[in-house]
Amino acid sequence: MSDELRHGYWRSLAELAGAAGLREDAMREFPLGADAPPPGMARRTFMKLLGASAALAGLGACTRAPAEKILPYGRRMPELTPGTPLHYATSMVVGGYATGLLVESHEGRPTKVEGNPEHPASLGAAGVYEQASVLQLYDPYRARSARDGQTPLRWTDFARALHTMPGAEPGGTGVGLHFLMRPTSSPLTAALIGRIRERYPEARFHFHAPFDERAVAAASLALFGDVVMPQHDFTRARVVLALDSDFMGSGPFSLRYARDFASRRHSAIASTSGADAGQEMSRLYAVEGMWSPTGTLADHRLRVRAGAVASVAAAVLREVLRLRAGALQAGAVDAGAAVAGADAALVRDALAATAADAPAPRPWIEALARDLANASGSGIVIAGADQAPAVHALTFALNEVLGNVGSTVWYGTAPIFELGTESHDLGALVDAMRAGAVQTLVVASGNPVYDAPVDLDFTGALKSVRHAAYVGMYENETAAACRWFAPESHYLESWGDACAYDGTVSLIQPLIAPLYDTRTVDELLAVFAGTDGTGGNSAHGLLRESWRDRSGGTFEERQWEEMVGRGVAPDTRSARLSPRLRWPAFPPLIRATTRQTGHIELVFERDPRVYDGSFANNAWLQELPDPVTKVTWDNAAVLSPATAAKLNIESGDVIELSLDGREQRAPAFVLPGHADEAITIRLGYGREGAEEVARGIGSNAYRLRTRAAPYVGGPVEVARVLEGGRPLRHELATTQMHWRLQGRDIIRQATIDEYRRDPELTSAQNTRQPSLYDRYDYSKGDQWAMTIDLSKCIGCGACTVACQAENNIPVVGRDGVLKSREMHWLRIDRYFTGGEEDPAAVMQPMLCQHCEKAPCEYVCPVNATVHSEDGLNEMVYNRCVGTRFCSNNCPYKVRRFNWFDYNREIAETVKMVKNPDVTVRERGVMEKCSFCVQRIRRAQIEAQLEGRAVRDGEVVTACQQACPTQAIVFGSYTDPASSIVRSLSEKRAFTVLHELGTEPRVRYLARITNPNPELEERA
Amino acid sequence: MSIFSKRRRSSLLAEFASPEELARALEALRTAGYGELETYTPFDMPRTTPALGLRRPLLPWLVALAGLAGGITTYWIQWFANSWSYPLNVGGRPLHPVPAFIPATFEGTVLTAALVAFFGLFVSLRLPALWHPVFEIDGFERATVDRFWIEVGGVQSELDARQMRHIANEAGALRIVPLAMEDR
Amino acid sequence: MAEPARAMGAHDHTVLEPYPVSRDARDDAALTDHLLSPIWTRSRAWWILFTVAGLLTLLFVFSATWTIAKGIGTWGNNIPVAWAFAITDFVWWIGIGHAGTFISAFLILLAQRWRASVNRLAEAMTLFALVNAGLFPLLHLGRPWFFYWLIPYPSTTRVWPNFRSALPWDVAAVATYFTVSLLFWYTGLVPDLATARDRAPGRIRRMIYGIFALGWRGAGRQWRQYRVVYIILAGLATPLVISVHSVVSLDFSIAQLPGWHSTIFPPYFVAGAIYSGLAMVLMLMLPVRRIFHLEDVITEQHLDRIAKLILATGLMLAYSYMCEAFIAWYSGDHFERYTYLFARPRGPYAWLYWVMTAANIVTPQLFWFARLRTNVVVLFLASVVIWAGMWMERFVIIVTSLNRDFLPSSWHLYAPSWVDWGLLVGSLGVFLLLFLAFLRWVPFVPVSEVKRLHFELRREEGPLSAGHEPPEERAVTRPRRVEEER
C-alpha cells in the first residue's frame, strides 16, 4: 500500500509540475468522478493512485482535529467518545448569505450536514446545497497545491509572491492592484477590506456573482433612497403573490420561508378537521414561466413568461389602486396607504402603459387584486431576485399600497457588503483592465472567466493583466487563465463569519483541518491587510480579533465559546426599517421595463442542483433529479408543448439557440406548464475546468448571457440541429418517464372547502384491508410509522440528498440513470394533472412503505428481507443473494439493486464521507429505505441505558430532518401523545395502493389546496 | 471326466434363433419339470416370465415406502427451518404456512422414490457385475442382438442332461452348451 | 396366455391408424447394426456442426464469465424490469424439456407404441434443455457464489431458506426433474449399451460400453425387474411433467404483479411447455431421421401423432390467452385491465405481442390438415416458428408485466445488452454441443425396444393374431441338427 501511496503521491506532484496539456490529458483519464462508478480499468487504477495520494495528503486528517480550539454544539464540552458522533455548529455561504448548520462529525471526520435549529435561515432544515457540501469537501478533484505557472508552490510562498506584484509591494499605494471577489456579507471580510484600503488607498475591490441582487438594490435605491432588503413573515400571510419568485425553493431565506408558509397552511388544514374551522388557510398565487418548487404548491399559477411578469404586476397594482380609490371615497382606509394625489396621475399612466399587454385574463387579475386588498395588512407580494428592477418597484409599491409593510413585510439593511454601489459592477473592472490600469488582479474565489457576461469578454481583458492570481477550490476555467493559483479551503475547513439574509451574524468554524495546503479568502486578504507579510496569521486569529474590536474590548472567552458553540451571534439581526416610498421615482422605473412580444425569449435560471456552476463537480447534486423536469446529469432548453410544436421540436432534439449573433447548442426538453414563447435554460453546465465530474456535462448557457440581459434575453432564434439530414438527438437522463396518473388513485387532493364539507374523503384508503391471515401484534414497544404531507411537499429534493449522505448511497452516473438504475432510496415522483398546456403539478416523495404485509418479503428465497418487531421492513444485505424477486413484487418499486460494485473503486478521500453507522453495500445485493434504522437503534440504546422509553422526536430520519416544510413526520404510534399519532389520525391520511392490502407504515396526507372561489372553475 | 461333483453344479445352455423357439422350448422344459430355468433375450419377453417361476417383486413396496418417507422428511425440513428453528415474520405470513410447504414436499416424495427405484433395480440384480460365466461362451454376445438362450440349471445326472438336450433340439436349438459355474 | 397378450395391448391399430408404426423389414441383426451404425461411423458434417456448437458454447462461457466478473449490470436489466432475458431463457428451456418426459413416460403409461423409436432422442433433449435451464437462474443471481443459500443445508447460522417463496420450490422441482429424467433415461439405455458392447468394433469401445452396460446380459430375471422399475420410473416422471412447469409458473403467479398474478398459470404453462417441447422434438427429429435414414422406424405415424399433439396443446394455449384477457377485463381491476388490454396489445412491446400470438395460435392450425401433418418441410418450419414464438411468450409475460406496473413514475423500458444476447445464443450452442455428442456416442434409437416392437408386430401379422392363441405356440419346423458336445 505504502508503495502505491508514494507512487500516487509523486505521480500527482509530477502532474502539478507537468505542462498544462499533459495534466489535462492525465485528468481526462478520470472516471465519472467523485463517488461515481468508473467506466474503465485504466481509469480505476489511476483513480486508486490519485485517491491514494489524496490519502497521503489528507487521510491523516481523519483523526486530526483543527489546531485551534473548536467548540461542539451545546452548553458543555463533551469529550469525544469513539463511535458517538459530535455535532458542531457552522455556516455555509451561498450567494453571499449564510445558512446555519450543525455538522455531524465521526472521530473528527465530518460526514453529514444538518440545519441549525437556532439559526433564523435554517430553523433546523438544510437545503440541497448544504446537504451535498460535505461531499465537496472530499472531492478528489479539488486543487491541492498552489502554483506559479506550472511550478508548485507552498501557500506561504504564494503569499510572498503576491507581495512582489506591482501595486502590492509593501509600502506601495496599491495603484493597479485590483481584487475581484464574490459578493460577501462577512463582517470579517469587510473589516479586512477596510484595512487593505487603509494600507493601499488606491487598491480597488470589485464584486461579481452570476446571480446577485442588484435589481432589488437598484429598485430600493430609487424608491427608498437606500439599499434595503424586503423581509417577510409568512406565518401571518393570508394571501401571497409570488412574482416569478421561488421563495420556498431557492434564495437566501427559502428554507425559513418554506417552513413558515407550510406551518401556517398546515395549522389551517389541521384545524378544519377539529371542531373549530378557525384559522384561515393562506392562498398562494404564483406568476411564473418555468415551474419552480413554489409554483408547484401554488393554488393559482399564472403561466407567464418571465419577460411579461412586470406587466402582470402592473396590472395587479393598477387594479388594487382602483379598489383602493373606491375605498378612499368610502373613507374606509387612510389616505396614507394609497398614492398621494399629485403623483397619482403619473403612476396611473405608467401602470396603464406597462400593464397594457398583460398576458393575464382580466377576471384573474381582478380576483387576485380583490383577494390581496381584502387581506390588506396580512398579504405578501414577493418578487424573484432575477426579475427586473421594475418588478421589484411594483412589488414594493404593492406591499405599500396594500398596507402589508410593517406587518407581514418590512425592510432591513442589506447584509451584502457595498451592494448597489459601483464596486458590484464587473463592467467597471473590465474597462479598467482594457485601459491597462490593472497591473495586478487578485481573483478571490468565484469563476469569472466562466460566468462573466459574455459581451464583457472578461477572458480577453484578463490577457492584458500581467499579474493575475486566482484563489479557488478548483483548477477551473479562471485558474487556467491565471498565472498564479492557490487552493482555497472548503468551508468545513475554515474559520469565518457571514450574515444571514436577515442580518444575523453566523459563525463558520472548521470541522476538520484543511486536507491540503489551502487557505480561506479571509486569510488571503490578511496577506494584504499585512498584519504580517506571509499570511501566517490564521482566520481563527483574525476572527477573534475582529470580534474583540466589535465588542469594544469587553469580549470574554465565555461569550466567544457560547457564540461559536451555537453558531449564531446573539441579537445581530438588522433593525426593522420602514422607509418612505418616494412615488415620483416610481413611474420612470417601471417605464424602463423593455417589453418584448411576438418572439421567443430566452430565460437564464440558476440551477436547482449546481447553482451557478460552483457545485457542478458534486456527483450527488448532478444525480439529483431536477425538481420538475427530473433531468439528471444535464441541463436542457425547456419549452412548452405548444412552442415545441410550433418549432417542430421534440424532447431530446439538440437545438441551436442564437441570441445576438451568438450560438449555443442544447438538448430540448418539452415541459407541460411552461410558458409559451419562451425557453428556459439553466446555467452552470458545460464546464471546461479540471472538475472532472462536471467537465463536458450539459451546455454552457453563459455563452449567450449578456450584461444587458442577464436573466431574460431575446429575441432568440431556435433551430433544430441536423446531422446527415436527421435531427441530432441527445438522450436526457431523466428519472421519471411518465407523468400522467393514468387514472390511478395514487394521489388524493381536494380544495379546503371540499375537505371541510367532506373530511372523510380518504376514509376508504386508510382503513385496514380484510385478510385471511391474523395480524401480528404491532401494539407493543416502538412501532415506527411515517406520514408525508402532500400539501407541504415542494419537491426541492433536500430529503433525497440527505438520505444519500446519511445512508452511503452510491451514484450511478448518467449511463446508470439512462438505464433506470438510480440508487436513491427516496425519490420524489412528480405528476401533472389537467391539460398538457396548463396543468397542475403535485409532488409525491416515494420511499419504502414498510408494509406490514410486505410483498417483497415472502418472495425472498433466503429470508434476506424480513419484518422486525417494531414494524420495519428490514433488508439484510449480507444474506441477500440478489434474485431481485423482491423488487419485482414491490408495487412501489422503491427497492434498489447494486448492479455493479459501486463502492469499490471510489477515491480514498470519498471514502471519508461514508457514514460509519451504515453498511456500505456490496455488488449484487438489494437495498432500500431503512427508516434510518441506525438512528432508531442508537436512540433505543440510549433510552435503554437511561431506563426509559424512546421519546417522541428523539428519532429523526435524515429526510425528515432535512425537509424545509416539515412535510415528513416520523415516530412511534404506540406513544399516544406523539406527533406521528396526531398526524396519522388526520382525516385526510391515506395509503398509496391501498387496495393491494400491503398495510404500509407510511401514510400520505391528501393535498389540500385553497383556490379562490372566484377562480375555482379555472383551478 | 464327469462334469458333476458335489461342490460344483452345472447347467446347460441352449441357443435359439427366434423368440418363438425359445418360448416353445421353455414351455416344454417347464412341463418336463425342470426348475431352475433362465432365459437370455435381446429384448424383454414378458410372456416368458411366468415360466421362470419368480416371486412377486418387493421393490414396488420399497419404492412406495421410500416416497412416503421422502415426503415426510421434506415437509419436516421446511417446518423445522421456517416454523421451529428460526421463525421469522415474513410479510405478515403465518409461521407455519401449510400450502407453501406442499410443492417441495411433493418433489421430495418423487425424488426419493425415484432414487430408491433406480438403485433398488441394480442392487436387486447384483449389478454392476462386469463378468459373468455365460460371457465365457463364445457366440453368447449375440444374446443381446438376435439370439435367444435358455439356461437349465441344477442338472444333476446324465439322464437329466440327455432329456434336456432332447427337448431343446425338439424346439429347434441351434446348439447346446454345458456350463460349469461356482455354486451361488 | 391370452390375458398377457391382451394386457400387452396388442390389438389392431389399422382402422384408426393410416400409417404403420414401423415398416422396417430387416431381421434383428441387420436392424441392430443399422440402428447402431451412427455411433461407429465418423462424418465430416458432424465435425463441422460440432465445431460450430463449440464456438457458440465458448460465447456462452465468455458471456457468463463476464457477468460473474462484472455483475448483473452488464445486462440490460433495470428497476422496474429486474427480470428479463435470463429468466425468459430459463422458463423457455425448462418448457422445452417437458416434451421428452412427456413422450417417454406419459406415452408408455398409455401404451403408445410409437414412442418406442423416438423416446430416447426426446429424453436426451429434455436433459440437455434442463442443463441450460439450470444455468440461467444461477447466473441470474446478484451473488451467484452464494447460490447454495437456497438449499436447506445444515448451517450454524440457523438462517434457512424461506419456503414461502416460490424460488426454493423451483430449486426442488428442477433438481428433482433433472435427476429423475436422468435415471429414467439411463435405465432405458442399459440394454442398448449392452448391445453396443457386444457389437463394438475393437477392445476399447467394448470396454467402455461394457462399463456403462454394468454387465447387463438380458436375463429373464433382469428383464422382469427392469420392466417393473421402468414402469415405476415412468409413473414417477409423469406427474413431474405436470408439476415442474406448474412450480415454475408459481414463480410468477405468487407475485401480485398484474400479468403475473393469475390462477390459470400452472395449466397454461404446462400446456405451453409441452407445446414448445414437441416443436423442438420435431426440429431435432426431422433432420436426424433424414440423415440416418430412419424413415422406416420413425414413420409418418410419428410425425402425424406429434403434429396432432402440437395442435392440441396449441389450442389449450390459445384458450389460456383468451381466458387471461377475458378475466382481466371481467375483473374490472384497473391494473389488470391496463396490463392485458393496453400495455401488451398496444404498449411499447406490442409488435412482439402480436408476432407471438400469430406464431403460437395461428401456426398450429395448419395441423388440422392431414397432409400437412406428414409434410416434413411444413412440420419443420412450423416447429421453428412455434419454438421461437414460445420464447417471445415468456418475454412478453415477464417484461411487459414489469415495465409498466402500479406507479407510472417508475415505468421504464427494457433493452437487452450484448451479454443478454450472448447468453441466449450461447445456450443454443451448449445444447447443440451436448446433443451432437449424444448422437455420436449413444444409441439414440432404442434398439431393444424397436426389436421388441417388431417381434410384436410379426406376431400380429400371423393368422391367429386375435390373441386367444399366443403365437409362441405356433409350430416351428426346422431340420434337426447334430448336437455338439464338448
PDB file of C-alpha atoms in Angstrom, chain A residues 674-859:
ATOM      1  CA  HIS A 674     -44.015  26.033 -19.124  1.00  0.00           C
ATOM      2  CA  ALA A 675     -44.826  29.467 -20.522  1.00  0.00           C
ATOM      3  CA  ASP A 676     -45.248  29.706 -24.284  1.00  0.00           C
ATOM      4  CA  GLU A 677     -42.963  31.769 -26.475  1.00  0.00           C
ATOM      5  CA  ALA A 678     -40.142  31.236 -24.012  1.00  0.00           C
ATOM      6  CA  ILE A 679     -37.208  28.907 -23.492  1.00  0.00           C
ATOM      7  CA  THR A 680     -35.705  28.438 -20.058  1.00  0.00           C
ATOM      8  CA  ILE A 681     -32.150  27.223 -19.736  1.00  0.00           C
ATOM      9  CA  ARG A 682     -30.263  26.561 -16.528  1.00  0.00           C
ATOM     10  CA  LEU A 683     -26.772  27.994 -16.059  1.00  0.00           C
ATOM     11  CA  GLY A 684     -23.823  26.208 -14.550  1.00  0.00           C
ATOM     12  CA  TYR A 685     -23.155  23.455 -17.073  1.00  0.00           C
ATOM     13  CA  GLY A 686     -20.696  22.887 -19.895  1.00  0.00           C
ATOM     14  CA  ARG A 687     -17.724  23.281 -17.569  1.00  0.00           C
ATOM     15  CA  GLU A 688     -14.218  23.101 -19.004  1.00  0.00           C
ATOM     16  CA  GLY A 689     -12.051  23.255 -15.925  1.00  0.00           C
ATOM     17  CA  ALA A 690     -10.356  20.482 -14.037  1.00  0.00           C
ATOM     18  CA  GLU A 691     -13.594  19.466 -12.325  1.00  0.00           C
ATOM     19  CA  GLU A 692     -13.745  16.038 -13.861  1.00  0.00           C
ATOM     20  CA  VAL A 693     -17.264  15.231 -12.736  1.00  0.00           C
ATOM     21  CA  ALA A 694     -18.650  18.400 -14.271  1.00  0.00           C
ATOM     22  CA  ARG A 695     -16.397  18.546 -17.311  1.00  0.00           C
ATOM     23  CA  GLY A 696     -18.326  18.350 -20.555  1.00  0.00           C
ATOM     24  CA  ILE A 697     -21.710  17.829 -18.921  1.00  0.00           C
ATOM     25  CA  GLY A 698     -24.556  19.879 -20.345  1.00  0.00           C
ATOM     26  CA  SER A 699     -24.486  23.097 -22.282  1.00  0.00           C
ATOM     27  CA  ASN A 700     -22.864  26.339 -21.192  1.00  0.00           C
ATOM     28  CA  ALA A 701     -25.620  28.959 -21.378  1.00  0.00           C
ATOM     29  CA  TYR A 702     -23.281  31.696 -20.103  1.00  0.00           C
ATOM     30  CA  ARG A 703     -22.114  31.875 -23.700  1.00  0.00           C
ATOM     31  CA  LEU A 704     -25.402  33.591 -24.501  1.00  0.00           C
ATOM     32  CA  ARG A 705     -25.745  35.690 -21.374  1.00  0.00           C
ATOM     33  CA  THR A 706     -25.016  39.372 -21.830  1.00  0.00           C
ATOM     34  CA  ARG A 707     -24.527  42.209 -19.419  1.00  0.00           C
ATOM     35  CA  ALA A 708     -27.705  43.887 -20.685  1.00  0.00           C
ATOM     36  CA  ALA A 709     -29.899  40.822 -20.479  1.00  0.00           C
ATOM     37  CA  PRO A 710     -28.614  38.657 -17.630  1.00  0.00           C
ATOM     38  CA  TYR A 711     -31.921  36.919 -16.970  1.00  0.00           C
ATOM     39  CA  VAL A 712     -34.256  37.439 -19.893  1.00  0.00           C
ATOM     40  CA  GLY A 713     -32.843  37.659 -23.390  1.00  0.00           C
ATOM     41  CA  GLY A 714     -34.484  37.791 -26.741  1.00  0.00           C
ATOM     42  CA  PRO A 715     -35.409  37.551 -29.479  1.00  0.00           C
ATOM     43  CA  VAL A 716     -33.742  34.151 -29.692  1.00  0.00           C
ATOM     44  CA  GLU A 717     -33.525  32.133 -32.884  1.00  0.00           C
ATOM     45  CA  VAL A 718     -34.184  28.409 -32.452  1.00  0.00           C
ATOM     46  CA  ALA A 719     -33.185  25.773 -34.966  1.00  0.00           C
ATOM     47  CA  ARG A 720     -33.041  22.017 -34.787  1.00  0.00           C
ATOM     48  CA  VAL A 721     -29.536  20.732 -35.382  1.00  0.00           C
ATOM     49  CA  LEU A 722     -29.493  18.247 -38.213  1.00  0.00           C
ATOM     50  CA  GLU A 723     -26.840  15.667 -38.858  1.00  0.00           C
ATOM     51  CA  GLY A 724     -26.928  13.914 -42.160  1.00  0.00           C
ATOM     52  CA  GLY A 725     -30.449  15.220 -42.690  1.00  0.00           C
ATOM     53  CA  ARG A 726     -31.599  13.562 -39.480  1.00  0.00           C
ATOM     54  CA  PRO A 727     -32.239  15.632 -36.350  1.00  0.00           C
ATOM     55  CA  LEU A 728     -29.344  15.316 -33.920  1.00  0.00           C
ATOM     56  CA  ARG A 729     -30.521  13.769 -30.636  1.00  0.00           C
ATOM     57  CA  HIS A 730     -29.196  13.851 -27.114  1.00  0.00           C
ATOM     58  CA  GLU A 731     -30.875  11.439 -24.732  1.00  0.00           C
ATOM     59  CA  LEU A 732     -31.611  13.209 -21.464  1.00  0.00           C
ATOM     60  CA  ALA A 733     -31.195  11.065 -18.375  1.00  0.00           C
ATOM     61  CA  THR A 734     -34.497  11.564 -16.590  1.00  0.00           C
ATOM     62  CA  THR A 735     -35.591   9.539 -13.579  1.00  0.00           C
ATOM     63  CA  GLN A 736     -39.269   9.674 -14.486  1.00  0.00           C
ATOM     64  CA  MET A 737     -40.551   8.958 -17.966  1.00  0.00           C
ATOM     65  CA  HIS A 738     -44.297   9.117 -17.347  1.00  0.00           C
ATOM     66  CA  TRP A 739     -46.051  11.941 -15.623  1.00  0.00           C
ATOM     67  CA  ARG A 740     -49.715  11.084 -16.019  1.00  0.00           C
ATOM     68  CA  LEU A 741     -51.551   9.357 -13.200  1.00  0.00           C
ATOM     69  CA  GLN A 742     -53.250   7.051 -15.726  1.00  0.00           C
ATOM     70  CA  GLY A 743     -56.428   7.484 -13.723  1.00  0.00           C
ATOM     71  CA  ARG A 744     -54.875   5.733 -10.748  1.00  0.00           C
ATOM     72  CA  ASP A 745     -55.731   6.694  -7.202  1.00  0.00           C
ATOM     73  CA  ILE A 746     -52.141   7.313  -6.218  1.00  0.00           C
ATOM     74  CA  ILE A 747     -52.572  10.910  -5.150  1.00  0.00           C
ATOM     75  CA  ARG A 748     -55.550  12.391  -3.335  1.00  0.00           C
ATOM     76  CA  GLN A 749     -56.221  16.086  -3.423  1.00  0.00           C
ATOM     77  CA  ALA A 750     -59.099  18.353  -2.551  1.00  0.00           C
ATOM     78  CA  THR A 751     -59.803  22.001  -2.026  1.00  0.00           C
ATOM     79  CA  ILE A 752     -60.090  23.208   1.528  1.00  0.00           C
ATOM     80  CA  ASP A 753     -63.818  23.702   1.092  1.00  0.00           C
ATOM     81  CA  GLU A 754     -64.346  20.195  -0.225  1.00  0.00           C
ATOM     82  CA  TYR A 755     -62.312  18.911   2.685  1.00  0.00           C
ATOM     83  CA  ARG A 756     -64.374  20.865   5.176  1.00  0.00           C
ATOM     84  CA  ARG A 757     -67.542  19.593   3.573  1.00  0.00           C
ATOM     85  CA  ASP A 758     -66.362  16.005   3.476  1.00  0.00           C
ATOM     86  CA  PRO A 759     -63.456  15.302   5.848  1.00  0.00           C
ATOM     87  CA  GLU A 760     -63.890  11.583   5.170  1.00  0.00           C
ATOM     88  CA  LEU A 761     -62.742  11.871   1.580  1.00  0.00           C
ATOM     89  CA  THR A 762     -59.889   9.421   2.050  1.00  0.00           C
ATOM     90  CA  SER A 763     -61.535   7.142   4.589  1.00  0.00           C
ATOM     91  CA  ALA A 764     -61.763   4.366   2.012  1.00  0.00           C
ATOM     92  CA  GLN A 765     -57.993   4.466   1.692  1.00  0.00           C
ATOM     93  CA  ASN A 766     -56.844   4.443   5.289  1.00  0.00           C
ATOM     94  CA  THR A 767     -58.725   1.510   6.710  1.00  0.00           C
ATOM     95  CA  ARG A 768     -57.327  -1.977   7.223  1.00  0.00           C
ATOM     96  CA  GLN A 769     -57.968  -4.464   4.438  1.00  0.00           C
ATOM     97  CA  PRO A 770     -59.623  -7.795   5.257  1.00  0.00           C
ATOM     98  CA  SER A 771     -57.102 -10.616   5.319  1.00  0.00           C
ATOM     99  CA  LEU A 772     -57.009 -14.395   5.656  1.00  0.00           C
ATOM    100  CA  TYR A 773     -54.057 -14.181   8.000  1.00  0.00           C
ATOM    101  CA  ASP A 774     -54.279 -12.965  11.555  1.00  0.00           C
ATOM    102  CA  ARG A 775     -52.283  -9.819  12.114  1.00  0.00           C
ATOM    103  CA  TYR A 776     -49.008  -9.858  14.014  1.00  0.00           C
ATOM    104  CA  ASP A 777     -49.147  -7.935  17.248  1.00  0.00           C
ATOM    105  CA  TYR A 778     -47.838  -4.472  16.473  1.00  0.00           C
ATOM    106  CA  SER A 779     -49.253  -2.801  19.567  1.00  0.00           C
ATOM    107  CA  LYS A 780     -46.268  -3.099  21.928  1.00  0.00           C
ATOM    108  CA  GLY A 781     -42.937  -1.355  22.103  1.00  0.00           C
ATOM    109  CA  ASP A 782     -41.935   1.168  19.475  1.00  0.00           C
ATOM    110  CA  GLN A 783     -43.940   0.916  16.282  1.00  0.00           C
ATOM    111  CA  TRP A 784     -42.433   3.154  13.655  1.00  0.00           C
ATOM    112  CA  ALA A 785     -44.561   4.995  11.155  1.00  0.00           C
ATOM    113  CA  MET A 786     -44.243   7.973   8.859  1.00  0.00           C
ATOM    114  CA  THR A 787     -46.573  10.478   7.294  1.00  0.00           C
ATOM    115  CA  ILE A 788     -45.833  12.672   4.314  1.00  0.00           C
ATOM    116  CA  ASP A 789     -47.978  15.746   3.791  1.00  0.00           C
ATOM    117  CA  LEU A 790     -48.596  16.350   0.103  1.00  0.00           C
ATOM    118  CA  SER A 791     -49.875  19.832   0.977  1.00  0.00           C
ATOM    119  CA  LYS A 792     -46.377  20.738   2.056  1.00  0.00           C
ATOM    120  CA  CYS A 793     -44.001  18.968  -0.304  1.00  0.00           C
ATOM    121  CA  ILE A 794     -42.414  21.336  -2.807  1.00  0.00           C
ATOM    122  CA  GLY A 795     -40.203  18.647  -4.326  1.00  0.00           C
ATOM    123  CA  CYS A 796     -36.974  20.508  -3.575  1.00  0.00           C
ATOM    124  CA  GLY A 797     -35.033  17.266  -3.192  1.00  0.00           C
ATOM    125  CA  ALA A 798     -33.307  18.072   0.102  1.00  0.00           C
ATOM    126  CA  CYS A 799     -34.620  14.792   1.512  1.00  0.00           C
ATOM    127  CA  THR A 800     -33.151  12.819  -1.375  1.00  0.00           C
ATOM    128  CA  VAL A 801     -29.663  14.235  -0.869  1.00  0.00           C
ATOM    129  CA  ALA A 802     -29.923  13.972   2.905  1.00  0.00           C
ATOM    130  CA  CYS A 803     -30.822  10.311   2.518  1.00  0.00           C
ATOM    131  CA  GLN A 804     -27.937   9.809   0.109  1.00  0.00           C
ATOM    132  CA  ALA A 805     -25.492  11.339   2.570  1.00  0.00           C
ATOM    133  CA  GLU A 806     -26.859   9.534   5.615  1.00  0.00           C
ATOM    134  CA  ASN A 807     -27.117   6.094   4.057  1.00  0.00           C
ATOM    135  CA  ASN A 808     -23.969   5.933   1.906  1.00  0.00           C
ATOM    136  CA  ILE A 809     -25.983   5.683  -1.277  1.00  0.00           C
ATOM    137  CA  PRO A 810     -23.780   5.402  -4.340  1.00  0.00           C
ATOM    138  CA  VAL A 811     -24.047   7.451  -7.515  1.00  0.00           C
ATOM    139  CA  VAL A 812     -24.578   5.579 -10.772  1.00  0.00           C
ATOM    140  CA  GLY A 813     -23.783   8.304 -13.269  1.00  0.00           C
ATOM    141  CA  ARG A 814     -25.576   9.381 -16.400  1.00  0.00           C
ATOM    142  CA  ASP A 815     -25.444   5.952 -18.011  1.00  0.00           C
ATOM    143  CA  GLY A 816     -26.868   4.412 -14.892  1.00  0.00           C
ATOM    144  CA  VAL A 817     -29.786   6.830 -14.831  1.00  0.00           C
ATOM    145  CA  LEU A 818     -30.411   6.280 -18.534  1.00  0.00           C
ATOM    146  CA  LYS A 819     -30.681   2.567 -17.757  1.00  0.00           C
ATOM    147  CA  SER A 820     -33.040   3.408 -14.861  1.00  0.00           C
ATOM    148  CA  ARG A 821     -30.612   2.202 -12.235  1.00  0.00           C
ATOM    149  CA  GLU A 822     -30.508   5.225  -9.928  1.00  0.00           C
ATOM    150  CA  MET A 823     -29.965   4.182  -6.324  1.00  0.00           C
ATOM    151  CA  HIS A 824     -31.872   6.872  -4.435  1.00  0.00           C
ATOM    152  CA  TRP A 825     -33.781   5.298  -1.566  1.00  0.00           C
ATOM    153  CA  LEU A 826     -36.130   8.223  -1.569  1.00  0.00           C
ATOM    154  CA  ARG A 827     -37.330   9.612  -4.849  1.00  0.00           C
ATOM    155  CA  ILE A 828     -39.831  12.369  -5.480  1.00  0.00           C
ATOM    156  CA  ASP A 829     -42.478  11.438  -8.021  1.00  0.00           C
ATOM    157  CA  ARG A 830     -43.881  14.360  -9.938  1.00  0.00           C
ATOM    158  CA  TYR A 831     -47.261  14.074 -11.607  1.00  0.00           C
ATOM    159  CA  PHE A 832     -49.192  16.559 -13.677  1.00  0.00           C
ATOM    160  CA  THR A 833     -52.957  16.775 -13.537  1.00  0.00           C
ATOM    161  CA  GLY A 834     -55.159  18.573 -16.023  1.00  0.00           C
ATOM    162  CA  GLY A 835     -54.387  19.561 -19.580  1.00  0.00           C
ATOM    163  CA  GLU A 836     -50.949  19.363 -21.084  1.00  0.00           C
ATOM    164  CA  GLU A 837     -50.755  23.095 -21.704  1.00  0.00           C
ATOM    165  CA  ASP A 838     -51.580  24.403 -18.244  1.00  0.00           C
ATOM    166  CA  PRO A 839     -51.523  21.512 -15.786  1.00  0.00           C
ATOM    167  CA  ALA A 840     -51.226  21.458 -12.023  1.00  0.00           C
ATOM    168  CA  ALA A 841     -48.224  19.665 -10.584  1.00  0.00           C
ATOM    169  CA  VAL A 842     -48.089  17.526  -7.493  1.00  0.00           C
ATOM    170  CA  MET A 843     -45.074  16.053  -5.775  1.00  0.00           C
ATOM    171  CA  GLN A 844     -45.058  12.716  -4.030  1.00  0.00           C
ATOM    172  CA  PRO A 845     -41.970  11.556  -2.132  1.00  0.00           C
ATOM    173  CA  MET A 846     -41.793   7.799  -2.588  1.00  0.00           C
ATOM    174  CA  LEU A 847     -39.742   5.558  -0.338  1.00  0.00           C
ATOM    175  CA  CYS A 848     -40.042   2.101   1.176  1.00  0.00           C
ATOM    176  CA  GLN A 849     -43.536   1.986   2.624  1.00  0.00           C
ATOM    177  CA  HIS A 850     -42.525  -0.578   5.263  1.00  0.00           C
ATOM    178  CA  CYS A 851     -45.638  -2.597   4.573  1.00  0.00           C
ATOM    179  CA  GLU A 852     -46.829  -4.812   7.420  1.00  0.00           C
ATOM    180  CA  LYS A 853     -47.797  -7.321   4.735  1.00  0.00           C
ATOM    181  CA  ALA A 854     -44.737  -6.667   2.614  1.00  0.00           C
ATOM    182  CA  PRO A 855     -44.945  -8.312  -0.812  1.00  0.00           C
ATOM    183  CA  CYS A 856     -41.166  -8.182  -1.100  1.00  0.00           C
ATOM    184  CA  GLU A 857     -40.625 -10.323   1.978  1.00  0.00           C
ATOM    185  CA  TYR A 858     -42.448 -13.525   1.239  1.00  0.00           C
ATOM    186  CA  VAL A 859     -40.880 -13.910  -2.194  1.00  0.00           C
TER     187      VAL A 859
END
